Coordinates of C-alpha atoms and ligand atoms in Angstrom, one line a residue:
Chain R
X1 CA -10.2 97.4 240.4
X2 CA -9.9 99.1 244.0
X3 CA -7.7 97.7 246.5
X4 CA -8.8 94.8 248.7
X5 CA -9.0 95.9 252.4
X6 CA -9.4 93.6 255.2
X7 CA -12.6 93.0 256.9
X8 CA -11.2 93.3 260.2
X9 CA -7.5 93.7 261.1
X10 CA -7.6 95.6 264.5
X11 CA -9.5 92.9 266.2
X12 CA -6.2 90.5 266.0
X13 CA -3.3 91.7 268.2
X14 CA -1.2 88.9 267.0
X15 CA -1.2 90.4 263.4
X16 CA 0.6 93.7 264.8
X17 CA 3.5 91.8 265.9
X18 CA 6.7 91.6 263.8
X19 CA 8.7 88.6 262.4
X20 CA 12.4 88.8 261.7
X21 CA 12.3 92.5 261.7
X22 CA 9.2 92.9 259.4
X23 CA 5.7 93.1 260.2
X24 CA 4.1 89.7 260.3
X25 CA 2.2 88.8 257.1
X26 CA 0.2 86.0 258.4
X27 CA -0.7 83.4 255.4
X28 CA -1.5 80.3 257.6
X29 CA -5.0 80.6 258.3
X30 CA -5.8 77.1 256.9
X31 CA -3.8 75.8 259.7
X32 CA -5.1 77.9 262.4
X33 CA -6.8 81.4 262.8
X34 CA -5.9 84.0 265.7
X35 CA -8.8 84.6 267.7
X36 CA -10.2 88.1 268.1
X37 CA -9.0 89.9 271.2
X38 CA -12.4 90.4 272.5
X39 CA -13.1 86.5 272.5
X40 CA -10.2 86.1 274.8
X41 CA -11.4 89.0 277.1
X42 CA -14.9 87.5 277.3
X43 CA -13.4 84.3 278.3
X44 CA -11.4 85.8 281.1
X45 CA -14.7 87.2 282.2
X46 CA -16.2 84.1 282.5
X47 CA -13.2 82.7 284.3
X48 CA -13.6 85.4 286.8
X49 CA -17.1 85.3 287.2
X50 CA -19.0 81.9 286.4
X51 CA -16.2 79.3 286.0
X52 CA -17.2 75.8 287.5
X53 CA -17.9 72.2 286.3
X54 CA -20.9 71.4 284.2
X55 CA -24.0 69.4 284.9
X56 CA -23.0 67.8 288.4
X57 CA -23.4 70.6 290.3
X58 CA -26.6 71.6 291.9
X59 CA -25.3 74.9 292.7
X60 CA -25.5 78.5 291.4
X61 CA -22.1 78.3 289.6
X62 CA -22.5 75.1 288.6
X63 CA -25.8 75.9 286.8
X64 CA -24.4 79.3 285.3
X65 CA -21.5 77.2 283.5
X66 CA -24.0 74.4 282.5
X67 CA -26.2 77.3 280.9
X68 CA -23.3 78.9 279.0
X69 CA -22.1 75.7 277.8
X70 CA -25.5 74.6 276.5
X71 CA -26.3 78.1 275.1
X72 CA -23.0 77.5 273.2
X73 CA -24.5 74.2 271.8
X74 CA -27.3 76.2 270.5
X75 CA -25.5 78.6 268.8
X76 CA -23.5 75.9 267.0
X77 CA -26.7 74.2 266.1
X78 CA -28.4 77.4 264.9
X79 CA -25.2 78.1 263.0
X80 CA -25.3 74.6 260.7
X81 CA -28.8 74.2 260.9
X82 CA -29.0 71.3 263.3
X83 CA -30.9 70.4 266.4
X84 CA -28.9 70.8 269.7
X85 CA -28.9 67.1 270.2
X86 CA -27.2 66.4 267.0
X87 CA -24.3 68.7 268.2
X88 CA -21.3 66.9 270.0
X89 CA -18.5 68.7 271.5
X90 CA -15.3 67.2 270.9
X91 CA -11.5 68.3 270.8
X92 CA -11.7 69.0 267.1
X93 CA -12.3 67.7 263.7
X94 CA -10.0 64.9 264.1
X95 CA -11.6 63.7 267.5
X96 CA -14.9 64.1 265.6
X97 CA -13.8 61.8 262.7
X98 CA -12.4 59.1 265.1
X99 CA -15.5 59.2 266.8
X100 CA -17.6 58.1 263.8
X101 CA -15.0 55.5 262.9
X102 CA -14.8 54.1 266.4
X103 CA -18.6 54.1 266.9
X104 CA -20.6 54.0 263.8
X105 CA -17.8 52.4 261.7
X106 CA -16.9 49.6 264.3
X107 CA -20.6 48.8 264.4
X108 CA -21.4 48.8 260.8
X109 CA -18.3 48.1 258.7
X110 CA -17.6 44.5 258.1
X111 CA -15.4 42.4 256.1
X112 CA -15.7 42.8 252.3
X113 CA -17.4 46.4 252.8
X114 CA -16.1 49.3 251.1
X115 CA -15.6 52.8 252.1
X116 CA -15.1 55.6 249.6
X117 CA -12.6 58.6 250.1
X118 CA -11.0 61.4 248.2
X119 CA -7.5 61.1 247.5
X120 CA -7.1 64.6 248.8
X121 CA -8.2 63.6 252.3
X122 CA -6.4 65.2 255.3
X123 CA -4.6 62.3 257.3
X124 CA -7.3 62.8 259.9
X125 CA -9.9 61.7 257.6
X126 CA -8.0 59.2 255.8
X127 CA -6.1 57.4 258.7
X128 CA -9.2 56.5 260.9
X129 CA -10.8 54.7 257.9
X130 CA -7.8 52.9 256.7
X131 CA -6.9 51.7 260.3
X132 CA -10.6 50.8 260.6
X133 CA -10.6 48.9 257.0
X134 CA -7.4 46.9 258.1
X135 CA -9.1 45.9 261.3
X136 CA -12.0 44.5 260.1
X137 CA -10.9 43.4 256.4
X138 CA -12.9 46.3 254.6
X139 CA -11.6 48.0 251.6
X140 CA -10.6 51.7 250.9
X141 CA -11.9 53.1 247.4
X142 CA -10.0 56.4 246.5
X143 CA -11.6 59.1 244.4
X144 CA -8.8 60.3 242.3
X145 CA -8.1 63.7 240.6
X146 CA -8.9 64.7 236.9
X147 CA -6.8 66.5 234.6
X148 CA -8.0 69.9 236.4
X149 CA -6.6 68.6 239.6
X150 CA -9.8 68.4 241.0
X151 CA -11.8 65.3 242.3
X152 CA -12.9 63.1 239.1
X153 CA -16.7 62.6 239.2
X154 CA -16.7 60.2 236.5
X155 CA -14.3 58.0 238.0
X156 CA -16.1 58.5 241.4
X157 CA -19.3 57.0 239.9
X158 CA -17.7 53.8 239.3
X159 CA -16.6 53.5 242.8
X160 CA -20.0 53.3 244.4
X161 CA -21.7 49.7 244.7
X162 CA -23.9 47.7 247.2
X163 CA -20.9 47.0 249.1
X164 CA -20.0 50.9 250.0
X165 CA -21.0 51.6 253.5
X166 CA -19.3 55.0 253.9
X167 CA -18.3 57.9 252.3
X168 CA -15.5 60.1 253.9
X169 CA -14.8 63.7 252.1
X170 CA -13.8 67.1 252.9
X171 CA -16.0 69.8 251.7
X172 CA -13.1 71.8 250.9
X173 CA -9.5 70.2 250.3
X174 CA -6.8 72.0 252.6
X175 CA -4.3 71.9 249.8
X176 CA -6.4 72.4 246.8
X177 CA -8.8 75.1 248.3
X178 CA -11.5 74.0 246.3
X179 CA -15.0 73.2 247.1
X180 CA -15.4 69.4 246.1
X181 CA -18.6 68.3 244.6
X182 CA -20.0 67.3 247.8
X183 CA -23.8 67.3 246.8
X184 CA -23.2 64.9 243.9
X185 CA -21.1 62.5 245.8
X186 CA -23.8 62.5 248.7
X187 CA -26.1 61.6 246.4
X188 CA -24.1 59.0 244.8
X189 CA -23.3 57.5 248.2
X190 CA -27.1 57.7 249.4
X191 CA -28.4 56.0 246.4
X192 CA -26.2 52.8 247.4
X193 CA -27.3 53.3 251.0
X194 CA -23.8 54.6 252.2
X195 CA -23.8 57.0 255.0
X196 CA -21.6 60.2 254.3
X197 CA -19.2 61.7 256.6
X198 CA -17.8 65.4 255.6
X199 CA -15.1 67.1 257.0
X200 CA -15.8 70.3 257.3
X201 CA -12.6 71.9 258.9
X202 CA -11.7 74.0 255.8
X203 CA -15.2 75.0 254.7
X204 CA -16.7 76.3 257.7
X205 CA -14.7 79.7 258.2
X206 CA -15.4 80.3 254.4
X207 CA -19.4 79.6 253.7
X208 CA -22.6 79.3 255.6
X209 CA -23.1 75.9 256.4
X210 CA -26.6 74.2 256.1
X211 CA -26.2 70.5 257.2
X212 CA -29.9 69.6 256.5
X213 CA -29.6 71.1 252.9
X214 CA -26.3 69.1 252.3
X215 CA -28.0 66.0 253.8
X216 CA -24.7 64.6 255.2
X217 CA -25.0 62.1 257.9
X218 CA -22.0 63.5 259.9
X219 CA -20.4 66.6 259.8
X220 CA -16.8 67.4 261.7
X221 CA -15.2 70.6 262.3
X222 CA -12.5 72.6 264.6
X223 CA -13.1 76.1 266.4
X224 CA -9.5 76.9 266.2
X225 CA -9.8 77.3 262.2
X226 CA -12.7 79.8 262.7
X227 CA -11.4 82.4 264.8
X228 CA -12.2 80.0 268.1
X229 CA -9.9 78.6 270.7
X230 CA -8.0 75.6 270.2
X231 CA -9.2 72.1 271.9
X232 CA -12.7 72.4 270.5
X233 CA -14.5 71.1 267.9
X234 CA -17.9 69.6 266.9
X235 CA -19.4 66.4 265.4
X236 CA -22.8 66.8 263.8
X237 CA -24.8 63.8 263.4
X238 CA -28.3 62.7 262.2
X239 CA -30.1 62.3 265.3
X240 CA -31.5 58.9 264.2
X241 CA -28.1 57.7 263.8
X242 CA -26.5 59.0 266.8
X243 CA -29.3 57.2 268.8
X244 CA -28.3 53.7 267.4
X245 CA -24.5 54.3 268.0
X246 CA -22.6 53.0 271.0
X247 CA -20.5 55.8 273.0
X248 CA -16.8 55.4 271.9
X249 CA -15.6 56.8 275.4
X250 CA -16.5 56.0 278.6
X251 CA -16.6 58.0 282.0
X252 CA -18.5 60.6 283.7
X253 CA -21.2 62.4 282.6
X254 CA -22.5 60.0 280.0
X255 CA -24.3 57.1 281.8
X256 CA -28.3 57.3 282.7
X257 CA -27.3 54.2 285.1
X258 CA -24.6 52.3 286.3
X259 CA -24.5 49.2 288.7
X260 CA -21.6 46.5 289.1
X261 CA -23.0 44.5 286.2
X262 CA -24.3 46.9 283.5
X263 CA -24.8 50.6 282.4
X264 CA -27.1 52.2 280.4
X265 CA -26.3 55.5 278.4
X266 CA -27.4 59.1 278.7
X267 CA -29.4 60.5 275.7
X268 CA -27.6 62.2 272.9
X269 CA -25.4 64.1 272.9
X270 CA -24.2 63.5 276.4
X271 CA -23.8 59.8 275.4
X272 CA -20.7 60.9 273.6
X273 CA -19.2 63.4 275.6
X274 CA -17.5 61.4 278.7
X275 CA -15.6 63.7 281.1
X276 CA -15.4 67.0 282.0
X277 CA -16.1 68.9 278.9
X278 CA -14.1 71.6 277.3
X279 CA -16.6 74.4 278.7
X280 CA -14.4 77.3 278.0
X281 CA -13.7 75.9 274.5
X282 CA -17.3 75.6 273.9
X283 CA -18.3 78.9 274.9
X284 CA -15.4 80.7 273.0
X285 CA -16.7 78.7 269.8
X286 CA -20.0 80.3 270.7
X287 CA -18.3 83.7 270.8
X288 CA -16.6 83.1 267.2
X289 CA -19.8 82.1 265.9
X290 CA -21.4 85.5 267.0
X291 CA -18.2 87.3 265.6
X292 CA -18.5 85.5 262.1
X293 CA -22.2 86.1 262.1
X294 CA -21.6 89.8 262.6
X295 CA -19.2 90.0 259.9
X296 CA -21.4 88.0 257.8
X297 CA -20.8 85.2 255.2
X298 CA -21.6 87.3 252.3
X299 CA -18.9 89.6 253.3
X300 CA -16.5 86.9 254.0
X301 CA -17.1 84.8 250.7
X302 CA -16.9 88.2 248.9
X303 CA -13.7 89.4 250.5
X304 CA -11.8 86.1 250.2
X305 CA -12.7 85.9 246.4
X306 CA -11.4 89.6 246.0
X307 CA -8.3 88.4 247.3
X308 CA -8.2 85.4 245.1
X309 CA -9.0 87.4 242.2
X310 CA -6.3 89.8 242.7
X311 CA -3.7 87.5 243.8
X312 CA -4.1 84.2 241.4
X313 CA -3.6 86.0 238.0
X314 CA -0.3 87.4 239.3
X315 CA 0.7 84.2 240.6
X316 CA 0.0 82.2 237.5
X317 CA 1.7 85.1 235.3
X318 CA 5.0 84.0 237.2
X319 CA 6.5 81.3 234.8
X320 CA 8.3 79.6 237.8
X321 CA 5.1 79.2 239.6
X322 CA 3.2 76.2 239.5
X323 CA -0.4 76.2 241.2
X324 CA -2.1 73.1 242.2
X325 CA -5.6 72.6 241.2
X326 CA -7.7 74.5 238.6
X327 CA -10.8 75.1 240.8
X328 CA -12.0 78.2 242.2
X329 CA -10.0 78.7 245.7
X330 CA -11.6 79.5 248.9
X331 CA -8.5 81.5 250.2
X332 CA -6.1 78.9 250.0
X333 CA -3.8 78.1 247.2
X334 CA -0.7 75.8 247.1
X335 CA 1.9 76.0 244.8
X336 CA 6.0 75.3 243.9
X337 CA 8.5 77.5 242.7
X338 CA 10.3 75.7 239.9
X339 CA 13.6 74.2 241.2
X340 CA 13.1 75.5 244.9
X341 CA 12.3 72.8 247.6
X342 CA 9.0 74.4 249.3
X343 CA 11.2 74.4 252.7
X344 CA 13.9 76.6 251.3
X345 CA 11.5 78.8 249.7
X346 CA 9.6 78.9 253.3
X347 CA 12.7 79.9 255.3
X348 CA 13.3 82.6 252.7
X349 CA 9.4 83.9 253.0
X350 CA 10.0 83.7 257.0
X351 CA 12.9 86.3 256.8
X352 CA 10.4 88.8 255.0
X353 CA 7.8 88.0 257.7
X354 CA 5.8 86.0 255.5
X355 CA 4.3 83.3 257.1
X356 CA 2.9 80.3 255.0
X357 CA 3.0 76.6 255.4
X358 CA 5.6 74.2 253.6
X359 CA 5.3 70.7 253.8
X360 CA 2.7 67.8 252.7
X361 CA -0.2 69.5 254.8
X362 CA -1.1 66.1 256.4
X363 CA -2.4 65.0 253.0
X364 CA 0.4 62.7 251.9
X365 CA -2.0 60.6 249.4
X366 CA -2.4 63.9 247.5
X367 CA 1.1 64.8 247.4
X368 CA 1.7 61.0 246.0
X369 CA -1.0 61.6 243.5
X370 CA 0.3 65.3 242.4
X371 CA 3.8 63.5 242.1
X372 CA 5.4 66.3 244.6
X373 CA 7.0 65.4 247.9
X374 CA 5.5 68.8 249.3
X375 CA 4.2 72.3 248.5
X376 CA 3.9 75.8 249.7
X377 CA 0.6 76.7 250.8
X378 CA -0.8 80.4 251.5
X379 CA -3.9 80.7 253.2
X380 CA -6.0 84.0 253.6
X381 CA -8.8 85.1 255.6
X382 CA -10.6 88.3 256.9
X383 CA -7.9 90.3 258.1
X384 CA -5.8 89.7 255.1
X385 CA -5.5 92.6 252.5
X386 CA -4.2 93.3 249.4
X387 CA -0.6 94.4 250.7
X388 CA -0.3 90.9 252.0
X389 CA -0.9 89.5 248.4
X390 CA 1.9 92.0 247.4
X391 CA 4.1 91.0 250.3
X392 CA 4.1 87.2 249.0
X393 CA 4.4 88.1 245.5
X394 CA 7.3 90.2 246.4
X395 CA 9.0 87.3 248.4
X396 CA 8.4 84.8 245.9
X397 CA 10.2 87.1 243.7
X398 CA 13.2 87.7 245.8
X399 CA 13.3 84.0 246.8
X400 CA 13.5 83.2 243.2
X401 CA 16.1 85.7 242.2
X402 CA 18.2 84.4 245.8
X403 CA 18.2 80.7 244.3
X404 CA 18.6 81.5 240.7
X405 CA 21.4 83.5 240.9
X406 CA 23.2 81.4 243.2
X407 CA 22.8 78.4 241.4
Chain L
X1 CA 17.8 87.9 260.0
X2 CA 18.6 89.3 256.8
X3 CA 19.4 87.9 253.3
X4 CA 22.9 88.2 254.6
X5 CA 22.0 85.5 257.2
X6 CA 20.5 83.3 254.2
X7 CA 23.7 83.6 252.7
X8 CA 25.4 81.8 255.7
X9 CA 22.9 79.3 255.5
X10 CA 22.9 78.7 251.5
X11 CA 26.6 79.2 251.1
X12 CA 28.2 78.4 247.5
X13 CA 29.3 75.1 248.6
X14 CA 25.8 74.3 249.9
X15 CA 24.2 75.4 246.8
X16 CA 26.5 73.5 244.7
X17 CA 26.4 70.1 246.6
X18 CA 22.4 70.5 246.6
X19 CA 22.6 71.2 242.8
X20 CA 25.2 68.6 241.8
X21 CA 25.3 66.0 244.5
X22 CA 27.9 63.8 245.0
X23 CA 27.5 60.0 245.1
X24 CA 23.8 60.2 244.4
X25 CA 22.3 57.0 243.3
X26 CA 22.2 53.5 244.9
X27 CA 25.7 51.6 245.2
X28 CA 25.8 48.3 243.3
X29 CA 27.5 46.5 246.1
X30 CA 26.8 47.6 249.9
X31 CA 26.6 46.1 253.3
X32 CA 24.8 48.6 255.2
X33 CA 22.3 50.8 254.6
X34 CA 19.6 52.9 256.4
X35 CA 16.5 55.1 255.4
X36 CA 15.2 57.9 257.4
X37 CA 12.2 60.0 257.2
X38 CA 11.5 63.4 258.2
X39 CA 7.8 63.2 258.9
X40 CA 7.3 67.2 259.1
X41 CA 8.0 67.4 255.4
X42 CA 8.1 63.9 253.9
X43 CA 11.8 64.1 252.9
X44 CA 13.3 60.7 252.7
X45 CA 17.0 59.7 252.7
X46 CA 18.3 56.5 252.0
X47 CA 22.2 55.9 252.8
X48 CA 24.4 53.0 251.4
X49 CA 27.7 51.9 252.8
X50 CA 30.2 49.7 251.9
X51 CA 32.3 48.6 254.8
X52 CA 35.4 46.7 254.4
X53 CA 37.5 45.8 257.3
X54 CA 35.5 48.5 259.4
X55 CA 36.4 51.2 256.9
X56 CA 33.9 53.1 254.8
X57 CA 35.0 52.2 251.2
X58 CA 32.0 53.7 249.2
X59 CA 28.9 55.7 250.3
X60 CA 26.0 56.9 248.3
X61 CA 22.5 58.2 249.0
X62 CA 19.2 58.5 247.3
X63 CA 16.0 60.3 248.2
X64 CA 14.3 63.7 247.5
X65 CA 14.5 66.7 249.7
X66 CA 15.3 70.5 250.1
X67 CA 18.8 72.1 249.5
X68 CA 19.9 71.5 253.0
X69 CA 19.1 67.9 253.3
X70 CA 20.5 67.1 250.0
X71 CA 23.6 69.2 250.4
X72 CA 24.2 67.5 253.8
X73 CA 23.8 64.0 252.6
X74 CA 26.1 64.8 249.8
X75 CA 28.8 66.4 252.0
X76 CA 28.3 63.4 254.3
X77 CA 29.4 60.8 251.5
X78 CA 32.6 62.7 250.8
X79 CA 33.4 62.9 254.4
X80 CA 32.9 59.4 255.4
X81 CA 34.9 57.6 252.6
X82 CA 38.1 56.4 254.2
X83 CA 37.0 56.7 257.8
X84 CA 36.5 53.8 260.3
X85 CA 33.1 53.0 261.6
X86 CA 34.1 54.3 265.1
X87 CA 35.3 57.6 263.4
X88 CA 31.9 57.7 261.5
X89 CA 29.7 57.4 264.7
X90 CA 31.8 60.2 266.3
X91 CA 31.5 62.4 263.4
X92 CA 27.6 61.7 263.6
X93 CA 27.4 62.8 267.1
X94 CA 29.6 65.7 266.8
X95 CA 27.5 66.7 263.7
X96 CA 24.3 66.4 265.7
X97 CA 25.5 68.4 268.6
X98 CA 26.8 71.2 266.5
X99 CA 23.8 71.5 264.6
X100 CA 21.5 71.8 267.9
X101 CA 24.1 74.3 269.3
X102 CA 26.0 72.0 271.7
X103 CA 29.7 71.3 271.9
X104 CA 31.7 68.8 270.5
X105 CA 35.3 67.7 270.8
X106 CA 37.7 69.2 268.1
X107 CA 39.2 65.7 266.9
X108 CA 35.6 64.8 265.8
X109 CA 35.1 68.3 264.2
X110 CA 38.1 68.1 262.4
X111 CA 37.0 64.4 260.9
X112 CA 33.8 66.5 259.7
X113 CA 35.7 68.6 257.2
X114 CA 33.7 70.5 255.0
X115 CA 30.4 68.6 255.9
X116 CA 30.4 70.5 259.3
X117 CA 29.2 73.8 256.9
X118 CA 25.8 72.5 257.6
X119 CA 26.2 72.9 261.1
X120 CA 25.2 76.6 260.4
X121 CA 21.8 75.4 260.3
X122 CA 21.6 75.8 264.0
X123 CA 20.5 79.3 263.7
X124 CA 17.2 78.1 261.9
X125 CA 15.7 76.1 264.3
X126 CA 13.0 74.9 261.9
X127 CA 15.6 73.3 259.5
X128 CA 18.0 71.4 262.0
X129 CA 16.5 68.2 261.0
X130 CA 16.9 68.8 257.2
X131 CA 20.7 68.9 257.9
X132 CA 20.6 66.0 260.5
X133 CA 18.8 63.3 258.9
X134 CA 21.3 62.0 256.8
X135 CA 23.9 61.6 259.9
X136 CA 21.2 59.6 261.7
X137 CA 21.1 57.4 258.8
X138 CA 24.9 57.1 258.9
X139 CA 24.6 56.2 262.6
X140 CA 21.6 53.6 262.2
X141 CA 23.3 52.0 259.1
X142 CA 26.6 51.3 261.1
X143 CA 24.8 50.4 264.3
X144 CA 22.6 47.9 262.3
X145 CA 25.6 46.2 260.6
X146 CA 27.9 46.2 263.6
X147 CA 25.7 46.3 266.8
X148 CA 26.1 49.1 269.2
X149 CA 29.7 50.2 270.0
X150 CA 29.1 49.3 273.6
X151 CA 27.7 45.9 272.8
Ligands
PLP1 C1 -9.2 69.4 255.8 C2 -8.9 69.2 257.4 N1 -9.5 68.1 257.9 C3 -9.1 67.8 259.6 C4 -8.0 68.7 259.7 C5 -7.8 68.2 261.3 O1 -8.3 69.4 262.3 P1 -7.6 69.3 263.8 O2 -6.4 69.1 263.8 O3 -8.1 70.7 264.3 O4 -8.6 68.3 264.4 C6 -7.5 69.8 259.2 C7 -6.8 70.7 260.0 O5 -5.5 70.8 259.7 C8 -7.9 70.0 257.9 O6 -7.3 71.0 257.1

């Protein structure tokens, strides 16, 4: 096998900096991705030339900004195969998921109802449902792991019944790195009349998403994990559902009419976008989509697979390494080193300039299920190459030597 | 930073206390206790104290965590046995100050003894909390039992 080269490295000045005297080896893309320099430059141009508020201005600048914002919405819609009216801009996946819970959930989930979710959900797709269930007297039912440490479809089947109102599921786990059986679970949920909220935060950087084909009812993701800016995210919802839902936040830009006694709401998506939106974030997300389209998901998928094919056998061959989840990894791998706490390991890795995440990854229910307090997570993306895999492997080796000979 | 700096954090005493923690396990008799979590890593330390006539006569801890948090808790239990509650509160404050790069009075530093080693964590900002949580637990356990010293 030839060496695996980065698809794009020079576009990311951050990756040229050093950490603790070593060139940065960035392995934390599942947390956030750096933004290509050109996107920052384009946003600066926008600030310098067109910046204004949206919607409210009957002036040229306002119109330009509104057009740019709506153009970004169209790009998102096309990117996930939705209608622009089905694309709500939020501050991120967390806000998107909370919006569904506060609006659709509050309206439709009642005492005695059941919500099915995976034990591997990120807190942002766990807590909104746990809190809602507590508030209304509904019940959470968890899809557990099978002996491959992947979601157990057989056990899942037993969770759905006529009381199930909602399935909340990550398409790709931010810890296990594997793709969940979304199609099967959505079909189980739909069969009992439940709606499906898919958390796409970890999937959208890695694969082409088609919400119609997936047939999810809601789909949430964040810009900052797909080369866009922070503070911008998306909630996709099927139009018919969005139209029935009450707004979750109230403020400027979302009413059709208002007097002292009452208000009527704007159509979707404005109904859900109270207040001055993050225009620059949305426009930046649009540029990130352009960038990803230019690179192409076929190339992205192939690149990440090549990196995993190179790394995983070497990692697994180290007897002191325990990898979590046996499914195929989309650029994300979590593991522990025998006898070494992940925080100690990450502190050592940091000395070698290898930046990973150590902790519970906002997935405490999964940590409890795996019976560990925390893990190390290395996550890869288009700017990583084989040398980054080698540096991780070397940092692991040095860390094992450091602690094993010291004890 | 280098592996030599790592040796200053992970000194032999520290590794020894982490690998063979002293006073680990729940005390059969205790009259003060406190549990402290480190939300960023999920580590938990529960500290148990037996306080007789204002003196710590026994101390122990349970919980899982990294080398730093385990060693710090272990060293803490050794340091506090035989001390008065007022001395313990002064030690907790001194430890927390030193670990965050601030000054502490010499008398309190002397009381800390070996446990002061853990304040080298100051060079590693991301790890300060690992070292300090057991001392917070000490502070909390004593205040819960006795009320605030100024009350
Ligand atoms: C699977 C998953 N869902 C949701 C989120 C939350 O994303 P954000 O913090 O951008 O709202 C994350 C980010 O860590 C994630 O990995």
